[in-house]
Tab-separated table of C-alpha atoms and ligand atoms in Angstrom:
chain	number	residue	atom	x	y	z
A	1	MET	CA	42.328	-30.076	34.489
A	2	SER	CA	42.773	-33.692	35.596
A	3	ALA	CA	45.305	-35.828	33.725
A	4	VAL	CA	42.851	-38.749	33.865
A	5	PRO	CA	40.164	-38.047	31.262
A	6	LEU	CA	36.802	-38.787	32.883
A	7	ARG	CA	34.845	-38.576	29.652
A	8	ASN	CA	35.610	-39.956	26.224
A	9	ASN	CA	36.374	-36.555	24.798
A	10	LYS	CA	39.254	-37.426	22.510
A	11	ALA	CA	39.169	-38.000	18.800
A	12	SER	CA	39.479	-41.632	17.737
A	13	ALA	CA	42.905	-42.722	16.556
A	14	THR	CA	42.905	-43.971	12.979
A	15	ALA	CA	46.557	-43.579	11.873
A	16	VAL	CA	49.265	-46.118	12.687
A	17	ARG	CA	50.306	-45.364	16.264
A	18	GLY	CA	53.809	-45.333	17.680
A	19	ILE	CA	53.974	-47.500	20.808
A	20	SER	CA	56.613	-47.815	23.543
A	21	VAL	CA	56.552	-50.435	26.267
A	22	LEU	CA	58.641	-49.909	29.405
A	23	GLY	CA	58.983	-53.258	31.145
A	24	ALA	CA	58.269	-55.181	27.921
A	25	THR	CA	59.675	-58.458	29.249
A	26	GLY	CA	57.432	-58.577	32.330
A	27	SER	CA	53.941	-59.902	32.881
A	28	ILE	CA	52.171	-56.657	31.867
A	29	GLY	CA	54.671	-56.214	29.040
A	30	ASP	CA	53.835	-59.695	27.816
A	31	SER	CA	50.074	-58.969	27.789
A	32	THR	CA	50.699	-55.671	25.977
A	33	MET	CA	52.884	-57.279	23.322
A	34	ASP	CA	50.206	-59.926	22.856
A	35	LEU	CA	47.667	-57.225	21.987
A	36	LEU	CA	50.092	-55.496	19.605
A	37	ARG	CA	50.836	-58.841	17.958
A	38	ALA	CA	47.135	-59.249	17.144
A	39	SER	CA	46.969	-56.067	14.993
A	40	PRO	CA	50.428	-55.327	13.580
A	41	GLU	CA	48.980	-53.037	10.913
A	42	ARG	CA	47.757	-50.582	13.580
A	43	TYR	CA	50.964	-50.154	15.568
A	44	ARG	CA	54.624	-49.257	15.047
A	45	VAL	CA	56.874	-50.133	17.981
A	46	GLU	CA	59.195	-47.310	19.008
A	47	SER	CA	60.947	-48.440	22.238
A	48	LEU	CA	61.044	-51.573	24.353
A	49	THR	CA	62.845	-51.920	27.683
A	50	ALA	CA	63.868	-54.533	30.249
A	51	ASN	CA	65.981	-54.676	33.376
A	52	THR	CA	68.353	-57.604	32.766
A	53	ASN	CA	66.522	-59.936	30.394
A	54	VAL	CA	68.578	-59.239	27.272
A	55	ALA	CA	67.496	-62.367	25.418
A	56	GLY	CA	63.789	-61.687	25.952
A	57	LEU	CA	64.165	-58.028	25.028
A	58	ALA	CA	66.155	-58.729	21.864
A	59	LYS	CA	63.619	-61.352	20.793
A	60	LEU	CA	60.748	-58.870	21.139
A	61	ALA	CA	62.691	-56.026	19.522
A	62	LYS	CA	63.362	-58.213	16.471
A	63	GLU	CA	59.833	-59.586	16.273
A	64	PHE	CA	58.283	-56.095	16.387
A	65	ASN	CA	61.115	-54.357	14.517
A	66	ALA	CA	61.395	-51.822	17.328
A	67	ARG	CA	63.389	-48.670	16.695
A	68	PHE	CA	65.092	-48.688	20.110
A	69	ALA	CA	65.719	-51.282	22.831
A	70	ALA	CA	67.139	-50.496	26.264
A	71	VAL	CA	68.200	-52.552	29.230
A	72	ALA	CA	68.490	-50.953	32.700
A	73	ASP	CA	71.585	-52.889	33.746
A	74	ALA	CA	74.426	-50.836	32.252
A	75	SER	CA	76.817	-53.793	32.290
A	76	LEU	CA	74.669	-55.591	29.710
A	77	LEU	CA	75.153	-53.120	26.845
A	78	GLY	CA	77.643	-55.339	25.016
A	79	GLU	CA	75.367	-58.348	25.303
A	80	LEU	CA	72.372	-56.382	23.972
A	81	ARG	CA	74.464	-54.958	21.106
A	82	SER	CA	75.551	-58.438	20.022
A	83	ALA	CA	72.010	-59.772	20.313
A	84	LEU	CA	70.774	-57.004	17.984
A	85	ALA	CA	73.767	-56.927	15.630
A	86	GLY	CA	72.765	-56.563	11.989
A	87	THR	CA	69.149	-55.619	12.747
A	88	GLY	CA	69.508	-51.817	12.567
A	89	ILE	CA	67.721	-51.550	15.938
A	90	ALA	CA	69.350	-48.855	18.081
A	91	CYS	CA	70.065	-49.818	21.676
A	92	GLY	CA	71.228	-48.462	25.004
A	93	ALA	CA	71.820	-49.501	28.605
A	94	GLY	CA	71.548	-47.949	32.056
A	95	GLU	CA	68.945	-45.709	33.660
A	96	SER	CA	69.521	-42.944	31.099
A	97	ALA	CA	68.726	-45.376	28.268
A	98	ILE	CA	65.406	-46.312	29.909
A	99	ILE	CA	64.631	-42.599	30.145
A	100	GLU	CA	65.623	-42.161	26.493
A	101	ALA	CA	63.208	-44.971	25.614
A	102	ALA	CA	60.450	-43.046	27.416
A	103	GLU	CA	61.359	-39.798	25.681
A	104	ARG	CA	61.345	-41.156	22.144
A	105	PRO	CA	58.330	-40.236	19.981
A	106	ALA	CA	55.460	-42.582	20.735
A	107	ASP	CA	51.739	-41.803	20.734
A	108	TRP	CA	51.056	-44.331	23.500
A	109	LEU	CA	53.349	-45.688	26.180
A	110	MET	CA	52.870	-48.562	28.579
A	111	ALA	CA	54.579	-47.810	31.926
A	112	ALA	CA	55.114	-51.320	33.313
A	113	VAL	CA	58.509	-51.265	34.978
A	114	SER	CA	58.095	-52.800	38.418
A	115	GLY	CA	58.833	-50.816	41.569
A	116	ALA	CA	59.944	-47.258	42.284
A	117	ALA	CA	62.505	-47.582	39.461
A	118	GLY	CA	59.592	-46.839	37.129
A	119	LEU	CA	59.101	-43.283	38.412
A	120	LYS	CA	61.744	-41.344	36.463
A	121	PRO	CA	61.045	-43.025	33.101
A	122	ALA	CA	57.290	-42.490	33.557
A	123	LEU	CA	57.909	-38.823	34.333
A	124	ALA	CA	60.009	-38.533	31.171
A	125	ALA	CA	57.000	-39.799	29.201
A	126	VAL	CA	54.670	-37.468	31.137
A	127	ASP	CA	56.810	-34.491	30.134
A	128	ARG	CA	56.262	-35.372	26.479
A	129	GLY	CA	52.527	-34.879	27.074
A	130	THR	CA	51.786	-38.268	25.578
A	131	THR	CA	49.154	-40.889	26.388
A	132	ILE	CA	50.393	-43.227	29.124
A	133	ALA	CA	48.821	-46.504	30.165
A	134	LEU	CA	49.951	-46.601	33.776
A	135	ALA	CA	50.487	-50.062	35.248
A	136	ASN	CA	53.347	-49.039	37.532
A	137	LYS	CA	51.378	-48.086	40.629
A	138	GLU	CA	54.562	-47.201	42.499
A	139	CYS	CA	54.795	-43.945	40.471
A	140	LEU	CA	51.646	-42.779	42.189
A	141	VAL	CA	52.357	-44.325	45.564
A	142	CYS	CA	55.809	-42.691	45.680
A	143	ALA	CA	54.983	-39.310	44.209
A	144	GLY	CA	51.239	-39.204	43.557
A	145	ASP	CA	50.336	-35.522	43.906
A	146	PHE	CA	53.457	-34.390	42.159
A	147	PHE	CA	53.090	-36.991	39.378
A	148	MET	CA	49.472	-36.064	38.627
A	149	GLN	CA	50.156	-32.321	38.746
A	150	ARG	CA	53.066	-32.706	36.359
A	151	ALA	CA	50.925	-34.825	34.018
A	152	ALA	CA	48.156	-32.211	34.016
A	153	LYS	CA	50.674	-29.432	33.349
A	154	ALA	CA	52.287	-31.302	30.448
A	155	GLY	CA	48.894	-32.270	28.986
A	156	ALA	CA	49.704	-35.973	29.375
A	157	CYS	CA	46.748	-38.326	29.362
A	158	ILE	CA	47.007	-40.964	32.106
A	159	LEU	CA	44.970	-44.108	31.437
A	160	PRO	CA	44.772	-46.483	34.423
A	161	ALA	CA	45.915	-49.965	33.359
A	162	ASP	CA	45.612	-51.631	36.758
A	163	SER	CA	42.398	-53.676	36.493
A	164	GLU	CA	40.627	-52.102	39.489
A	165	HIS	CA	41.488	-48.539	38.476
A	166	ASN	CA	40.622	-49.229	34.885
A	167	ALA	CA	37.243	-50.463	36.142
A	168	LEU	CA	36.758	-47.246	38.126
A	169	PHE	CA	37.851	-45.210	35.106
A	170	GLN	CA	35.181	-46.914	33.000
A	171	ALA	CA	32.455	-46.597	35.671
A	172	LEU	CA	33.272	-42.981	36.550
A	173	GLY	CA	32.026	-41.911	33.132
A	174	SER	CA	28.453	-42.434	34.395
A	175	GLY	CA	28.442	-39.277	36.498
A	176	ASN	CA	30.498	-36.261	37.424
A	177	ARG	CA	32.791	-35.628	40.396
A	178	GLU	CA	30.124	-33.834	42.457
A	179	GLU	CA	27.774	-36.812	42.024
A	180	LEU	CA	30.318	-39.384	43.230
A	181	THR	CA	30.051	-40.611	46.816
A	182	ARG	CA	32.649	-43.389	46.910
A	183	VAL	CA	34.549	-45.940	44.888
A	184	ILE	CA	34.935	-49.608	45.759
A	185	ILE	CA	37.924	-51.620	44.643
A	186	THR	CA	37.691	-55.352	44.872
A	187	ALA	CA	40.342	-57.774	46.110
A	188	SER	CA	40.482	-61.502	45.493
A	189	GLY	CA	41.770	-61.920	49.054
A	190	GLY	CA	44.751	-63.848	47.672
A	191	PRO	CA	45.808	-67.377	48.604
A	192	PHE	CA	45.514	-66.716	52.370
A	193	ARG	CA	41.994	-65.283	52.374
A	194	THR	CA	40.634	-68.024	54.631
A	195	TRP	CA	43.825	-68.780	56.566
A	196	ALA	CA	44.228	-68.202	60.302
A	197	ALA	CA	46.648	-65.446	61.323
A	198	ALA	CA	49.130	-67.964	62.753
A	199	ASP	CA	49.278	-69.830	59.432
A	200	ILE	CA	49.659	-66.612	57.420
A	201	GLU	CA	52.591	-65.717	59.681
A	202	GLN	CA	54.436	-68.901	58.630
A	203	ALA	CA	53.409	-68.995	54.940
A	204	THR	CA	56.144	-70.031	52.522
A	205	LEU	CA	57.204	-68.346	49.292
A	206	ALA	CA	55.667	-71.136	47.201
A	207	GLN	CA	52.353	-70.678	49.041
A	208	ALA	CA	52.445	-66.889	48.597
A	209	LEU	CA	53.073	-67.287	44.873
A	210	LYS	CA	49.938	-69.395	44.328
A	211	HIS	CA	47.470	-66.688	43.371
A	212	PRO	CA	43.974	-68.134	42.967
A	213	ASN	CA	42.917	-66.026	39.933
A	214	TRP	CA	45.584	-63.801	38.396
A	215	SER	CA	48.848	-64.638	36.682
A	216	MET	CA	51.262	-61.791	37.520
A	217	GLY	CA	54.899	-60.952	38.266
A	218	GLN	CA	56.476	-62.271	41.503
A	219	LYS	CA	56.453	-59.032	43.532
A	220	ILE	CA	52.805	-58.159	42.899
A	221	THR	CA	51.764	-61.770	43.550
A	222	ILE	CA	53.383	-61.645	47.003
A	223	ASP	CA	51.784	-58.223	47.575
A	224	SER	CA	48.411	-59.758	46.712
A	225	ALA	CA	48.938	-62.487	49.299
A	226	SER	CA	49.694	-59.893	52.015
A	227	MET	CA	47.011	-57.508	50.662
A	228	MET	CA	49.754	-54.869	50.502
A	229	ASN	CA	48.869	-54.732	46.812
A	230	LYS	CA	45.348	-53.628	47.728
A	231	GLY	CA	46.902	-51.031	50.026
A	232	LEU	CA	49.033	-49.764	47.147
A	233	GLU	CA	45.882	-49.679	45.014
A	234	VAL	CA	43.947	-47.644	47.592
A	235	ILE	CA	46.760	-45.090	47.490
A	236	GLU	CA	46.881	-45.283	43.687
A	237	ALA	CA	43.120	-44.625	43.451
A	238	SER	CA	43.403	-41.671	45.806
A	239	TYR	CA	45.997	-39.924	43.637
A	240	LEU	CA	44.601	-40.937	40.244
A	241	PHE	CA	41.068	-39.763	40.905
A	242	ALA	CA	41.716	-37.149	43.632
A	243	LEU	CA	39.759	-39.090	46.280
A	244	SER	CA	40.084	-38.895	50.057
A	245	PRO	CA	40.782	-42.160	51.963
A	246	ASP	CA	37.162	-42.093	53.206
A	247	GLU	CA	35.904	-42.197	49.627
A	248	ILE	CA	37.712	-45.480	48.864
A	249	ASP	CA	36.403	-48.831	50.103
A	250	VAL	CA	37.880	-52.284	49.611
A	251	LEU	CA	35.654	-55.312	49.188
A	252	VAL	CA	36.937	-58.879	49.092
A	253	HIS	CA	35.509	-60.688	46.076
A	254	PRO	CA	37.147	-64.104	45.634
A	255	GLN	CA	35.987	-64.651	42.029
A	256	SER	CA	37.760	-61.500	40.677
A	257	ILE	CA	34.978	-60.812	38.185
A	258	VAL	CA	33.790	-57.418	39.443
A	259	HIS	CA	36.938	-55.263	39.365
A	260	GLY	CA	35.673	-51.942	40.651
A	261	MET	CA	32.489	-50.002	41.401
A	262	VAL	CA	31.511	-46.375	41.678
A	263	GLU	CA	28.647	-45.181	43.838
A	264	PHE	CA	26.834	-41.941	43.026
A	265	THR	CA	24.646	-39.646	45.151
A	266	ASP	CA	21.419	-41.313	43.983
A	267	ARG	CA	22.907	-44.621	45.344
A	268	SER	CA	23.318	-46.063	41.878
A	269	VAL	CA	26.414	-48.256	41.797
A	270	MET	CA	28.159	-48.770	38.456
A	271	ALA	CA	30.419	-51.812	38.230
A	272	GLN	CA	32.820	-53.092	35.587
A	273	LEU	CA	33.049	-56.876	35.163
A	274	GLY	CA	35.274	-59.159	33.143
A	275	SER	CA	37.304	-62.364	33.264
A	276	PRO	CA	40.471	-61.921	35.328
A	277	ASP	CA	42.812	-61.248	32.397
A	278	MET	CA	45.025	-58.163	32.326
A	279	ARG	CA	44.667	-57.998	28.549
A	280	THR	CA	41.159	-56.560	29.065
A	281	PRO	CA	42.143	-53.355	30.939
A	282	ILE	CA	45.244	-53.014	28.744
A	283	ALA	CA	43.074	-53.376	25.623
A	284	HIS	CA	40.795	-50.677	27.026
A	285	CYS	CA	43.802	-48.362	27.400
A	286	LEU	CA	45.189	-49.296	23.985
A	287	GLY	CA	41.916	-48.717	22.208
A	288	TRP	CA	40.815	-45.670	24.181
A	289	PRO	CA	38.727	-43.682	23.342
A	290	ASP	CA	37.490	-46.510	21.096
A	291	ARG	CA	37.134	-50.186	21.966
A	292	ILE	CA	39.275	-52.823	20.286
A	293	VAL	CA	38.810	-56.576	20.154
A	294	GLY	CA	40.144	-58.195	23.335
A	295	PRO	CA	41.381	-61.794	23.544
A	296	ALA	CA	40.201	-62.586	27.091
A	297	ALA	CA	37.710	-65.383	27.669
A	298	LYS	CA	34.107	-64.281	27.270
A	299	LEU	CA	32.483	-63.793	30.651
A	300	ASP	CA	30.095	-66.659	31.379
A	301	LEU	CA	28.219	-65.669	34.541
A	302	ALA	CA	25.879	-68.653	34.356
A	303	LYS	CA	28.894	-70.942	34.525
A	304	ILE	CA	30.460	-68.954	37.369
A	305	GLY	CA	27.128	-69.109	39.181
A	306	GLN	CA	27.874	-66.995	42.225
A	307	LEU	CA	29.643	-63.746	42.898
A	308	THR	CA	30.416	-63.345	46.592
A	309	PHE	CA	31.662	-60.421	48.638
A	310	GLU	CA	33.079	-59.995	52.136
A	311	ALA	CA	34.619	-57.222	54.201
A	312	PRO	CA	38.432	-57.187	54.400
A	313	ASP	CA	39.982	-58.410	57.642
A	314	TYR	CA	42.410	-55.723	58.777
A	315	ASP	CA	43.683	-57.862	61.665
A	316	ARG	CA	44.868	-60.744	59.515
A	317	PHE	CA	46.003	-58.358	56.745
A	318	PRO	CA	47.403	-55.339	58.646
A	319	GLY	CA	49.226	-54.049	55.545
A	320	LEU	CA	45.917	-52.858	54.114
A	321	LYS	CA	45.166	-50.693	57.141
A	322	LEU	CA	48.695	-49.271	57.038
A	323	ALA	CA	47.989	-47.962	53.528
A	324	TYR	CA	45.056	-45.909	54.848
A	325	ASP	CA	47.277	-44.668	57.707
A	326	ALA	CA	49.955	-43.632	55.205
A	327	LEU	CA	47.424	-41.803	53.017
A	328	ARG	CA	46.017	-39.925	56.007
A	329	THR	CA	49.533	-38.997	57.173
A	330	GLY	CA	50.495	-37.715	53.700
A	331	ASP	CA	53.774	-35.896	53.004
A	332	GLY	CA	55.735	-38.852	51.710
A	333	ALA	CA	54.286	-41.460	54.108
A	334	THR	CA	52.974	-43.476	51.152
A	335	THR	CA	56.498	-43.392	49.663
A	336	VAL	CA	57.790	-44.869	52.929
A	337	TYR	CA	55.032	-47.514	52.883
A	338	ASN	CA	56.059	-48.609	49.382
A	339	ALA	CA	59.827	-48.525	49.990
A	340	ALA	CA	59.593	-50.519	53.224
A	341	ASN	CA	57.337	-53.040	51.519
A	342	GLU	CA	59.824	-53.494	48.645
A	343	ILE	CA	62.595	-54.184	51.192
A	344	ALA	CA	60.328	-56.533	53.156
A	345	VAL	CA	59.259	-58.512	50.081
A	346	ALA	CA	62.878	-58.875	48.926
A	347	ALA	CA	63.793	-60.085	52.436
A	348	PHE	CA	60.908	-62.561	52.416
A	349	ILE	CA	61.983	-63.911	49.006
A	350	ALA	CA	65.543	-64.252	50.362
A	351	GLN	CA	64.041	-66.137	53.361
A	352	LYS	CA	65.360	-63.557	55.832
A	353	ILE	CA	61.933	-62.823	57.323
A	354	ARG	CA	58.663	-64.646	57.752
A	355	PHE	CA	55.661	-63.726	55.660
A	356	GLY	CA	53.941	-62.143	58.671
A	357	ALA	CA	56.932	-59.866	59.239
A	358	ILE	CA	56.345	-58.004	55.960
A	359	ALA	CA	53.637	-55.781	57.454
A	360	ARG	CA	55.553	-55.455	60.745
A	361	LEU	CA	58.600	-54.099	58.908
A	362	VAL	CA	56.445	-51.625	56.974
A	363	GLU	CA	54.779	-50.421	60.175
A	364	ALA	CA	58.075	-50.128	62.072
A	365	THR	CA	59.635	-48.166	59.186
A	366	MET	CA	56.657	-45.815	58.969
A	367	ASN	CA	56.783	-45.213	62.741
A	368	ALA	CA	60.535	-44.598	62.712
A	369	PHE	CA	60.176	-42.174	59.814
A	370	VAL	CA	57.409	-40.187	61.503
A	371	ARG	CA	59.243	-40.204	64.871
A	372	GLY	CA	62.364	-38.906	63.148
A	373	GLY	CA	60.372	-35.948	61.763
A	374	ASN	CA	61.401	-36.970	58.258
A	375	LEU	CA	58.122	-36.271	56.467
A	376	ALA	CA	57.630	-33.181	54.303
A	377	PRO	CA	55.620	-32.357	51.161
A	378	LEU	CA	57.197	-33.808	48.010
A	379	SER	CA	57.704	-31.296	45.243
A	380	SER	CA	59.980	-33.184	42.864
A	381	ALA	CA	60.918	-36.665	41.753
A	382	ASP	CA	64.197	-36.197	43.598
A	383	ASP	CA	62.286	-35.424	46.833
A	384	ALA	CA	60.295	-38.626	46.385
A	385	LEU	CA	63.371	-40.661	45.539
A	386	ALA	CA	65.215	-39.223	48.574
A	387	VAL	CA	62.364	-40.352	50.864
A	388	ASP	CA	62.365	-43.697	49.073
A	389	TYR	CA	66.133	-44.028	49.635
A	390	ASN	CA	65.968	-43.068	53.329
A	391	ALA	CA	62.996	-45.334	53.970
A	392	ARG	CA	64.844	-48.267	52.401
A	393	LYS	CA	67.838	-47.535	54.624
A	394	ILE	CA	65.690	-47.409	57.768
A	395	ALA	CA	63.845	-50.580	56.732
A	396	ALA	CA	67.173	-52.368	56.150
A	397	THR	CA	68.363	-51.248	59.602
A	398	LEU	CA	65.181	-52.487	61.279
A	399	LEU	CA	65.154	-55.750	59.349
A	400	PRO	CA	67.335	-57.869	61.725
A	401	GLN	CA	65.231	-57.072	64.821
A	402	ILE	CA	61.963	-57.635	62.934
A	403	ALA	CA	63.341	-60.945	61.657
A	404	LEU	CA	63.980	-62.103	65.218
A	405	LYS	CA	60.632	-60.983	66.630
A	406	ALA	CA	57.777	-63.474	66.668
A	407	SER	CA	54.282	-62.165	65.888
B	1	NDP	P1	57.284	-58.100	36.247
B	1	NDP	O1	58.225	-58.314	37.358
B	1	NDP	O2	56.655	-59.257	35.579
B	1	NDP	O3	58.012	-57.215	35.092
B	1	NDP	C1	58.684	-56.022	35.393
B	1	NDP	C2	59.301	-55.423	34.148
B	1	NDP	O4	60.079	-54.288	34.535
B	1	NDP	C3	60.256	-56.357	33.408
B	1	NDP	O5	60.297	-56.003	32.053
B	1	NDP	C4	61.589	-56.038	34.091
B	1	NDP	O6	62.707	-56.409	33.295
B	1	NDP	C5	61.472	-54.533	34.232
B	1	NDP	N1	62.249	-53.989	35.341
B	1	NDP	C6	62.355	-54.500	36.594
B	1	NDP	N2	63.160	-53.718	37.344
B	1	NDP	C7	63.573	-52.710	36.543
B	1	NDP	C8	64.445	-51.602	36.733
B	1	NDP	N3	65.068	-51.379	37.902
B	1	NDP	N4	64.644	-50.757	35.703
B	1	NDP	C9	64.036	-50.973	34.503
B	1	NDP	N5	63.220	-52.027	34.260
B	1	NDP	C10	62.991	-52.878	35.268
B	1	NDP	O7	56.185	-57.085	36.803
B	1	NDP	P2	54.659	-56.958	36.357
B	1	NDP	O8	54.557	-56.898	34.882
B	1	NDP	O9	53.844	-57.919	37.121
B	1	NDP	O10	54.305	-55.522	36.977
B	1	NDP	C11	54.782	-54.315	36.404
B	1	NDP	C12	54.077	-53.155	37.089
B	1	NDP	O11	52.686	-53.238	36.810
B	1	NDP	C13	54.203	-53.175	38.620
B	1	NDP	O12	54.260	-51.859	39.086
B	1	NDP	C14	52.907	-53.831	39.075
B	1	NDP	O13	52.516	-53.417	40.367
B	1	NDP	C15	51.946	-53.297	38.028
B	1	NDP	N6	50.778	-54.160	37.804
B	1	NDP	C16	50.937	-55.454	37.420
B	1	NDP	C17	49.840	-56.274	37.214
B	1	NDP	C18	49.993	-57.682	36.720
B	1	NDP	O14	48.972	-58.327	36.464
B	1	NDP	N7	51.181	-58.206	36.549
B	1	NDP	C19	48.474	-55.776	37.447
B	1	NDP	C20	48.429	-54.369	37.755
B	1	NDP	C21	49.546	-53.600	37.957
B	1	NDP	P3	63.361	-57.911	33.395
B	1	NDP	O15	62.388	-58.821	32.687
B	1	NDP	O16	64.654	-57.778	32.685
B	1	NDP	O17	63.491	-58.211	34.855
């Protein structure tokens, strides 16, 4: 049985629900806490986590009277303890504390740690067989088959929180798997949608961080500018819904109103629309299988006037094509794609490489990995994390020569 429920076949939740939010201090965490804040009588907060933001975490833990707060940076335990002194809120620090936060009894957990660091905590929640709103796409990109199999085995219910996948999840309910011919995920095209390749090559950090429609964390905003984020989403869709690369299309849609579409054998296409506000897909996950009141702006199509669509340009945004290559290669290639991209984005932020070099580093790392015969099926989180580790090492080794090379 799939871990993603394709039909609303669950009983509605009426009792107060225990909620945990991993990555509570981030952009997705913020949207999630906003929804919880709107209906305090419906939710009890179990665990909240952060990486280093002790002040933000402690503030949230106090506001929501959380039972447990954890920070990933082990050196910050003392600081977190003092910030929570006298509140009765238990706390911990280090990777094991983040895992403990995931293991504690919650009926619904938001997995919104950024990067591959989110994999082990998400798996800890999966093993509890709980309902998980999955924002952290890297879990699937790094260990997709294994992650979904483990979720199905544990009886965990995976609800896609990423807006495009949430859209597909909603539209997929209109037919069954045999009737599906393809899914289409939309992309805003990011700030460089109309830029020439030579200008994209030289784009600055400030320019990459100016997303036209969405307000998101720094890493995903840069990934949107390079369209690596759409590549990660193609991979995410493949694992979530058991789709082949040929069944997933990307369509550039600058208004970000249509988030995803599903085409069926009769050529009907079901689309999900909404204002670009992450609180809508998160509200869908939080309310599921019911619908709750969402705070996003009401969609006013008359005011928007036009919805436009264009094919993606794989030459100006080579990172998107590399995602399809990685999916077709399989056996950990998507893990390499993600790891190399994380190294490349960090290097771009540190001004060690140009924007255009991000995709070049990912491609060079993927090639080196394949040449070295390093790919093999992943059968555990440790396998995935070992590939992740090796890919980061190779990417770091290749970084200086990529930095020197012009496009
Ligand atoms: P942010 O960078 O805004 O927040 C990340 C959160 O994870 C913060 O709470 C951060 O803590 C915590 N964190 C970072 N590193 C670690 C670590 N090593 N161990 C434990 N916790 C850590 O990211 P976003 O909220 O934008 O994104 C979160 C995830 O959701 C990503 O996988 C992203 O791709 C995905 N996503 C995001 C969307 C968005 O609109 N933002 C849309 C769809 C998916 P601290 O604050 O202390 O740094």
